[in-house]
Amino acid sequence: MPIEKIDNPNSIIGRKLNQLPGSGPEKGIQTLPGESERDIADFAGGSYLTTTVDTMVNWARSNSLWPFPFGTACCAIEFMSMVGSHYDVSRFGAEVVRFSPRQADLLLVEGTIVDKMGPVLKKIYDQMPEPRYVIAMGACATSGGFYRAYHVMQGIDEIIPVDIWVPGCPPTPDGLMYGILKLKEKIDRGEIRRS
Amino acid sequence: MSTLTRYSAIPYTGPAPTNRAPYVPKNAEPANARGEAIATTLGNAAMTQERGQDMPTFLVERARIADVLRNLAENPDLAFILPLDCFGTDYPDREERFDVVYQLYSLKNNERIRLKVRVGENDTVPTSTGVFKSFDWFEREVFDMFGVRFEGHPNMRRILCHEAFQGHALRKDYDPAQRWILTEQNVARIIPKIDPRFATEDTDFERVTLNLGPSHPATHGTLRIVVTLDGEKIIGADAEIGYLHRCFEKMSETHTYQQVIPYTDRLNYCSAIINNVGYALAVEKLLGIEAPARAQQVRLMLSEFWRIADHIVCISANLVDIGALTNYWYLMQPREEIIGLTEACSGARLLPSYVRVGGLAVDVPSNFLEQAQRLVDMLPRYIDDVEKLIWKNRIFRERVQGVAVISKEDAINFGFTGPCLRACGVPYDVRKASPYIGYETYDWDVPIAEGGDTYARFLVRFEEMRQSLRILQQAIDRGLPAGPVIVDNPYVALPPKSKVYNEMESLIYHFKLIMHGIQPPVGETYFQVEGGNGELGFYVVSDGTKNPYRVRVRPPCFPLFEAFGQMITGQTIPDAIGALGSLNIIAGELDH
């Protein structure tokens, strides 16, 4: 039976032509970490693969982040631009904005968090189901920004853990997108493992 | 490049800085004369006039302030019925260390008045909430920031700072970086007062208290409303603010005049450039300088573009709340183009910090007018399309017509300005009433609507976008005046780098300005511009040093949100959500 290698010359994954998945005696081929994404793209083309559950789950998680926009200030307006028609974050699967922490897995903290807001943010983080990821968008959420003031929290990592910090005041939509892609990479690599 | 040509070859020969000399505004004489006339009309012995101010200013006896305010409002010849602002200032060296300042506006005579009350640390001021409902929150803010107590105030508690906060932040002896941590145990529970209209009503429903926000999809940021429901009807509402109190006023006191500009950006972040312009004009008024014509026209054009962008954000977000998502995707596109134009000018998208005291940071790009023309040609189609999508839509109309009505009298008494006041039929627009940066030379109208409901506010915003386009078209047709974009005054604007590197004098000027900043003369001033959602005013006090002694921003959202509780009482939750969006509350400005 002819076996055709797919584009990646280093790939050890082969595919049998003219054969439905599961119909032959072979049980599939091992995959290398990180290759799973492209292989699954071929899945509907009449092939099958085996992989680790972790890789598969990470792939699914990283491509369907559901953000909870904790938008407090100017950064939220740039977030609006990012989900808007011009930048269109749905290209990366992160457009399903959920306003209930129970339905979200990505907490996007957009804007200044003041001390009065601290307990609220903590509560929302606690309400999110695992796995949960946090992006601190902008200078204020990262470090308090240029508000070294009596009522401003000097970075949200005072109260909750942060996975990605996005610089800028406010970050451009491209900047925030880059942050989301970086988080995607992190999840893909399996660096973030919580429960 | 204008950065090279903005200085003439001739050395600067204008006046040297006049710091520590008293500030005498250009229109001090007419203001003082008018002040005397007002005092005669009123015949009130409790007032003494302060000389040399930019508007009639009086020092009022503490115990009689509420009476004086009532007389000013009820006198038919004066009719100071629109409460603009009430705030404090701290002078720790004085025996009675606090000033409580009231500013009122007369719609009838188109004039302003400022009243001051001196208060010691242990004194109380009689409350004026009986005269102006608006001063309820303003007085709470004075208490929060300065610790001045108001006698007879119905709800004297903190408004911006949290419950665990100790001390009063805007006192001069408060350390700007001293924080107090709030934990969940300390958060106070809010139970709204039930409106007397519904207190005795006997229904079959259980009464429920429901919390909306501060993190809620429809609260656009950080607003919090606690409502008591009887079935579906709201019978009591209480708004809580301060979830974005970023200490703008304290931060201004620790920075130089130019360094305050980025902070002003972040007040109303939907139309940042208008804040820049307002602040720069206030400081320019204090300095007695005027920016070059080219800079003024660019300021005007960008202000109008951002007014459109502000209304776009308001309208599209409001429509999302009501359920019309398409408009949001559609309107974001022209807004991106406006942002693109700003980015071409300043390098920043949303918060440009483009304006400087004395002019602009850099000149506009060479194709600025073509780009502006392209936008002006493009925008009407978007506005018309969205209007077509919603105007004949019965679902939309039934959700906005007759909802969250506020009467003309109430709106004025609450200190409404901007589109929300014009939606009640009051044609007050700062650009017409006291024109600045050349608005008087353009041909445009102030749109008003009757009714004061959510629908009327929509109508006004749509029409205002069209009027802004009219102004913009005229500005483009005139072309930009040639010349520099920043004043030729080395005590205000930095010399160009080419001169700094080659001339001793410019180097010294550069060094002096960086190290010692702009030093305006001793005095106080107030300047108002028409922001995206109302009169945006800056009150600046200078003590002759490089840092402002006090910067007070008059946030237009503050009175709007104050009235919100009253507006939604008797309505249902979905109506309240639609009404909130139509007020366009911007948290950064609300909580400053």
mmCIF file of N, CA and C in Angstrom, chain A residues 77-159:
data_model
loop_
_atom_site.group_PDB
_atom_site.id
_atom_site.type_symbol
_atom_site.label_atom_id
_atom_site.label_comp_id
_atom_site.label_asym_id
_atom_site.label_seq_id
_atom_site.Cartn_x
_atom_site.Cartn_y
_atom_site.Cartn_z
ATOM 1 N N ILE A 77 -11.538 49.886 25.782
ATOM 2 C CA ILE A 77 -11.940 50.451 24.501
ATOM 3 C C ILE A 77 -11.079 49.849 23.388
ATOM 4 N N GLU A 78 -9.799 49.616 23.690
ATOM 5 C CA GLU A 78 -8.950 48.968 22.698
ATOM 6 C C GLU A 78 -9.323 47.500 22.550
ATOM 7 N N PHE A 79 -9.796 46.891 23.625
ATOM 8 C CA PHE A 79 -10.310 45.528 23.516
ATOM 9 C C PHE A 79 -11.514 45.494 22.581
ATOM 10 N N MET A 80 -12.357 46.533 22.699
ATOM 11 C CA MET A 80 -13.510 46.621 21.805
ATOM 12 C C MET A 80 -13.052 46.683 20.359
ATOM 13 N N SER A 81 -11.972 47.444 20.119
ATOM 14 C CA SER A 81 -11.435 47.491 18.757
ATOM 15 C C SER A 81 -10.959 46.111 18.326
ATOM 16 N N MET A 82 -10.361 45.377 19.270
ATOM 17 C CA MET A 82 -9.795 44.087 18.885
ATOM 18 C C MET A 82 -10.891 43.092 18.522
ATOM 19 N N VAL A 83 -11.978 43.083 19.262
ATOM 20 C CA VAL A 83 -13.053 42.165 18.883
ATOM 21 C C VAL A 83 -13.893 42.739 17.749
ATOM 22 N N GLY A 84 -13.682 44.018 17.440
ATOM 23 C CA GLY A 84 -14.466 44.658 16.391
ATOM 24 C C GLY A 84 -14.111 44.151 15.009
ATOM 25 N N SER A 85 -14.807 44.683 14.035
ATOM 26 C CA SER A 85 -14.714 44.120 12.694
ATOM 27 C C SER A 85 -13.352 44.331 12.049
ATOM 28 N N HIS A 86 -12.638 45.359 12.445
ATOM 29 C CA HIS A 86 -11.377 45.664 11.756
ATOM 30 C C HIS A 86 -10.274 44.669 12.126
ATOM 31 N N TYR A 87 -10.120 44.390 13.400
ATOM 32 C CA TYR A 87 -9.035 43.500 13.831
ATOM 33 C C TYR A 87 -9.509 42.054 13.930
ATOM 34 N N ASP A 88 -10.733 41.864 14.390
ATOM 35 C CA ASP A 88 -11.390 40.567 14.311
ATOM 36 C C ASP A 88 -10.626 39.428 14.970
ATOM 37 N N VAL A 89 -10.721 39.349 16.258
ATOM 38 C CA VAL A 89 -9.970 38.340 16.996
ATOM 39 C C VAL A 89 -10.547 36.940 16.793
ATOM 40 N N SER A 90 -11.689 36.838 16.135
ATOM 41 C CA SER A 90 -12.252 35.498 15.942
ATOM 42 C C SER A 90 -11.379 34.663 15.016
ATOM 43 N N ARG A 91 -10.450 35.315 14.317
ATOM 44 C CA ARG A 91 -9.489 34.548 13.527
ATOM 45 C C ARG A 91 -8.686 33.593 14.407
ATOM 46 N N PHE A 92 -8.552 33.930 15.693
ATOM 47 C CA PHE A 92 -7.764 33.092 16.590
ATOM 48 C C PHE A 92 -8.647 32.369 17.604
ATOM 49 N N GLY A 93 -9.918 32.393 17.336
ATOM 50 C CA GLY A 93 -10.816 31.591 18.165
ATOM 51 C C GLY A 93 -11.120 32.168 19.528
ATOM 52 N N ALA A 94 -10.854 33.457 19.722
ATOM 53 C CA ALA A 94 -11.058 34.024 21.064
ATOM 54 C C ALA A 94 -12.138 35.090 21.059
ATOM 55 N N GLU A 95 -13.151 34.906 20.236
ATOM 56 C CA GLU A 95 -14.129 35.970 20.123
ATOM 57 C C GLU A 95 -15.377 35.753 20.960
ATOM 58 N N VAL A 96 -15.505 34.579 21.558
ATOM 59 C CA VAL A 96 -16.731 34.314 22.301
ATOM 60 C C VAL A 96 -16.622 34.976 23.674
ATOM 61 N N VAL A 97 -16.961 36.253 23.696
ATOM 62 C CA VAL A 97 -16.811 37.025 24.925
ATOM 63 C C VAL A 97 -17.913 36.619 25.893
ATOM 64 N N ARG A 98 -17.493 36.185 27.073
ATOM 65 C CA ARG A 98 -18.464 35.757 28.079
ATOM 66 C C ARG A 98 -18.419 36.738 29.233
ATOM 67 N N PHE A 99 -19.577 37.157 29.663
ATOM 68 C CA PHE A 99 -19.598 38.078 30.787
ATOM 69 C C PHE A 99 -19.909 37.365 32.096
ATOM 70 N N SER A 100 -19.937 36.059 32.032
ATOM 71 C CA SER A 100 -20.080 35.311 33.273
ATOM 72 C C SER A 100 -18.773 34.573 33.518
ATOM 73 N N PRO A 101 -18.182 34.755 34.667
ATOM 74 C CA PRO A 101 -16.905 34.068 34.922
ATOM 75 C C PRO A 101 -17.047 32.555 34.891
ATOM 76 N N ARG A 102 -18.249 32.065 35.122
ATOM 77 C CA ARG A 102 -18.453 30.617 35.100
ATOM 78 C C ARG A 102 -18.273 30.032 33.712
ATOM 79 N N GLN A 103 -18.421 30.859 32.697
ATOM 80 C CA GLN A 103 -18.356 30.340 31.326
ATOM 81 C C GLN A 103 -17.057 30.685 30.638
ATOM 82 N N ALA A 104 -16.144 31.315 31.325
ATOM 83 C CA ALA A 104 -14.940 31.804 30.665
ATOM 84 C C ALA A 104 -13.716 31.078 31.191
ATOM 85 N N ASP A 105 -12.681 31.020 30.345
ATOM 86 C CA ASP A 105 -11.433 30.453 30.840
ATOM 87 C C ASP A 105 -10.271 31.430 30.727
ATOM 88 N N LEU A 106 -10.506 32.598 30.130
ATOM 89 C CA LEU A 106 -9.430 33.580 30.034
ATOM 90 C C LEU A 106 -9.912 34.872 30.677
ATOM 91 N N LEU A 107 -9.224 35.293 31.725
ATOM 92 C CA LEU A 107 -9.582 36.559 32.368
ATOM 93 C C LEU A 107 -8.690 37.646 31.779
ATOM 94 N N LEU A 108 -9.326 38.561 31.040
ATOM 95 C CA LEU A 108 -8.563 39.665 30.446
ATOM 96 C C LEU A 108 -8.763 40.882 31.336
ATOM 97 N N VAL A 109 -7.747 41.267 32.055
ATOM 98 C CA VAL A 109 -7.887 42.422 32.939
ATOM 99 C C VAL A 109 -7.450 43.659 32.162
ATOM 100 N N GLU A 110 -8.432 44.460 31.796
ATOM 101 C CA GLU A 110 -8.155 45.589 30.919
ATOM 102 C C GLU A 110 -8.329 46.868 31.706
ATOM 103 N N GLY A 111 -7.245 47.470 32.043
ATOM 104 C CA GLY A 111 -7.352 48.776 32.672
ATOM 105 C C GLY A 111 -6.958 48.783 34.128
ATOM 106 N N THR A 112 -6.993 49.977 34.681
ATOM 107 C CA THR A 112 -6.550 50.186 36.055
ATOM 108 C C THR A 112 -7.447 49.438 37.029
ATOM 109 N N ILE A 113 -6.821 48.731 37.946
ATOM 110 C CA ILE A 113 -7.570 48.133 39.041
ATOM 111 C C ILE A 113 -7.264 48.964 40.279
ATOM 112 N N VAL A 114 -8.284 49.558 40.835
ATOM 113 C CA VAL A 114 -8.063 50.358 42.037
ATOM 114 C C VAL A 114 -8.376 49.493 43.251
ATOM 115 N N ASP A 115 -7.977 49.984 44.404
ATOM 116 C CA ASP A 115 -8.133 49.174 45.617
ATOM 117 C C ASP A 115 -9.588 48.822 45.887
ATOM 118 N N LYS A 116 -10.501 49.720 45.501
ATOM 119 C CA LYS A 116 -11.911 49.442 45.725
ATOM 120 C C LYS A 116 -12.371 48.268 44.867
ATOM 121 N N MET A 117 -11.725 48.072 43.726
ATOM 122 C CA MET A 117 -12.097 47.020 42.792
ATOM 123 C C MET A 117 -11.430 45.695 43.170
ATOM 124 N N GLY A 118 -10.385 45.736 43.992
ATOM 125 C CA GLY A 118 -9.602 44.540 44.302
ATOM 126 C C GLY A 118 -10.444 43.342 44.701
ATOM 127 N N PRO A 119 -11.304 43.462 45.719
ATOM 128 C CA PRO A 119 -12.114 42.307 46.127
ATOM 129 C C PRO A 119 -13.003 41.775 45.009
ATOM 130 N N VAL A 120 -13.457 42.682 44.130
ATOM 131 C CA VAL A 120 -14.321 42.253 43.026
ATOM 132 C C VAL A 120 -13.529 41.380 42.063
ATOM 133 N N LEU A 121 -12.333 41.837 41.708
ATOM 134 C CA LEU A 121 -11.501 41.075 40.777
ATOM 135 C C LEU A 121 -11.150 39.713 41.363
ATOM 136 N N LYS A 122 -10.813 39.716 42.645
ATOM 137 C CA LYS A 122 -10.447 38.458 43.291
ATOM 138 C C LYS A 122 -11.627 37.489 43.244
ATOM 139 N N LYS A 123 -12.800 38.008 43.509
ATOM 140 C CA LYS A 123 -13.990 37.155 43.543
ATOM 141 C C LYS A 123 -14.259 36.587 42.149
ATOM 142 N N ILE A 124 -14.118 37.412 41.137
ATOM 143 C CA ILE A 124 -14.374 36.940 39.783
ATOM 144 C C ILE A 124 -13.372 35.870 39.394
ATOM 145 N N TYR A 125 -12.125 36.090 39.776
ATOM 146 C CA TYR A 125 -11.109 35.075 39.473
ATOM 147 C C TYR A 125 -11.462 33.763 40.175
ATOM 148 N N ASP A 126 -11.865 33.864 41.421
ATOM 149 C CA ASP A 126 -12.208 32.646 42.162
ATOM 150 C C ASP A 126 -13.399 31.920 41.562
ATOM 151 N N GLN A 127 -14.291 32.658 40.942
ATOM 152 C CA GLN A 127 -15.485 32.035 40.377
ATOM 153 C C GLN A 127 -15.213 31.306 39.063
ATOM 154 N N MET A 128 -14.062 31.592 38.442
ATOM 155 C CA MET A 128 -13.802 30.967 37.134
ATOM 156 C C MET A 128 -13.415 29.507 37.319
ATOM 157 N N PRO A 129 -13.918 28.638 36.435
ATOM 158 C CA PRO A 129 -13.536 27.226 36.537
ATOM 159 C C PRO A 129 -12.113 27.016 36.021
ATOM 160 N N GLU A 130 -11.467 25.967 36.504
ATOM 161 C CA GLU A 130 -10.147 25.599 35.989
ATOM 162 C C GLU A 130 -10.315 24.913 34.643
ATOM 163 N N PRO A 131 -9.419 24.986 33.698
ATOM 164 C CA PRO A 131 -8.206 25.786 33.760
ATOM 165 C C PRO A 131 -8.527 27.237 33.457
ATOM 166 N N ARG A 132 -7.838 28.135 34.085
ATOM 167 C CA ARG A 132 -8.108 29.542 33.834
ATOM 168 C C ARG A 132 -6.787 30.261 33.592
ATOM 169 N N TYR A 133 -6.849 31.188 32.726
ATOM 170 C CA TYR A 133 -5.648 31.933 32.356
ATOM 171 C C TYR A 133 -5.929 33.412 32.567
ATOM 172 N N VAL A 134 -4.873 34.165 32.855
ATOM 173 C CA VAL A 134 -5.046 35.591 33.116
ATOM 174 C C VAL A 134 -4.088 36.388 32.244
ATOM 175 N N ILE A 135 -4.624 37.372 31.538
ATOM 176 C CA ILE A 135 -3.774 38.315 30.815
ATOM 177 C C ILE A 135 -3.948 39.675 31.475
ATOM 178 N N ALA A 136 -2.837 40.277 31.869
ATOM 179 C CA ALA A 136 -2.883 41.642 32.393
ATOM 180 C C ALA A 136 -2.601 42.568 31.222
ATOM 181 N N MET A 137 -3.623 43.302 30.812
ATOM 182 C CA MET A 137 -3.471 44.145 29.623
ATOM 183 C C MET A 137 -3.125 45.559 30.057
ATOM 184 N N GLY A 138 -2.023 46.039 29.547
ATOM 185 C CA GLY A 138 -1.684 47.439 29.756
ATOM 186 C C GLY A 138 -0.854 47.690 31.001
ATOM 187 N N ALA A 139 -0.315 48.903 31.040
ATOM 188 C CA ALA A 139 0.604 49.271 32.116
ATOM 189 C C ALA A 139 -0.072 49.255 33.479
ATOM 190 N N CYS A 140 -1.326 49.683 33.543
ATOM 191 C CA CYS A 140 -1.988 49.799 34.850
ATOM 192 C C CYS A 140 -2.200 48.439 35.486
ATOM 193 N N ALA A 141 -2.727 47.487 34.703
ATOM 194 C CA ALA A 141 -2.976 46.165 35.259
ATOM 195 C C ALA A 141 -1.655 45.489 35.598
ATOM 196 N N THR A 142 -0.606 45.828 34.846
ATOM 197 C CA THR A 142 0.690 45.206 35.069
ATOM 198 C C THR A 142 1.369 45.753 36.318
ATOM 199 N N SER A 143 1.374 47.075 36.445
ATOM 200 C CA SER A 143 2.194 47.661 37.511
ATOM 201 C C SER A 143 1.571 48.904 38.127
ATOM 202 N N GLY A 144 0.366 49.216 37.785
ATOM 203 C CA GLY A 144 -0.208 50.481 38.243
ATOM 204 C C GLY A 144 0.065 51.607 37.276
ATOM 205 N N GLY A 145 0.940 51.373 36.317
ATOM 206 C CA GLY A 145 1.213 52.386 35.315
ATOM 207 C C GLY A 145 1.762 53.659 35.919
ATOM 208 N N PHE A 146 1.367 54.776 35.356
ATOM 209 C CA PHE A 146 1.860 56.039 35.925
ATOM 210 C C PHE A 146 0.955 56.551 37.039
ATOM 211 N N TYR A 147 0.087 55.689 37.528
ATOM 212 C CA TYR A 147 -0.721 56.064 38.685
ATOM 213 C C TYR A 147 -0.084 55.500 39.949
ATOM 214 N N ARG A 148 0.962 56.140 40.422
ATOM 215 C CA ARG A 148 1.529 55.712 41.711
ATOM 216 C C ARG A 148 0.766 56.486 42.771
ATOM 217 N N ALA A 149 -0.420 56.020 43.052
ATOM 218 C CA ALA A 149 -1.349 56.858 43.786
ATOM 219 C C ALA A 149 -2.019 56.098 44.906
ATOM 220 N N TYR A 150 -2.722 56.844 45.734
ATOM 221 C CA TYR A 150 -3.266 56.333 46.986
ATOM 222 C C TYR A 150 -4.408 55.348 46.822
ATOM 223 N N HIS A 151 -4.935 55.216 45.614
ATOM 224 C CA HIS A 151 -6.123 54.381 45.469
ATOM 225 C C HIS A 151 -5.940 53.352 44.349
ATOM 226 N N VAL A 152 -4.728 53.219 43.829
ATOM 227 C CA VAL A 152 -4.511 52.370 42.657
ATOM 228 C C VAL A 152 -3.636 51.185 43.035
ATOM 229 N N MET A 153 -4.105 49.984 42.682
ATOM 230 C CA MET A 153 -3.334 48.780 42.922
ATOM 231 C C MET A 153 -2.110 48.772 42.009
ATOM 232 N N GLN A 154 -0.960 48.472 42.566
ATOM 233 C CA GLN A 154 0.273 48.536 41.773
ATOM 234 C C GLN A 154 0.513 47.192 41.088
ATOM 235 N N GLY A 155 -0.377 46.817 40.212
ATOM 236 C CA GLY A 155 -0.256 45.550 39.499
ATOM 237 C C GLY A 155 -1.193 44.511 40.085
ATOM 238 N N ILE A 156 -1.904 43.782 39.190
ATOM 239 C CA ILE A 156 -2.904 42.848 39.702
ATOM 240 C C ILE A 156 -2.275 41.606 40.282
ATOM 241 N N ASP A 157 -0.962 41.393 40.054
ATOM 242 C CA ASP A 157 -0.366 40.206 40.661
ATOM 243 C C ASP A 157 -0.249 40.356 42.171
ATOM 244 N N GLU A 158 -0.689 41.483 42.707
ATOM 245 C CA GLU A 158 -0.833 41.566 44.159
ATOM 246 C C GLU A 158 -1.900 40.597 44.661
ATOM 247 N N ILE A 159 -2.902 40.342 43.835
ATOM 248 C CA ILE A 159 -3.997 39.503 44.337
ATOM 249 C C ILE A 159 -4.248 38.245 43.506
#
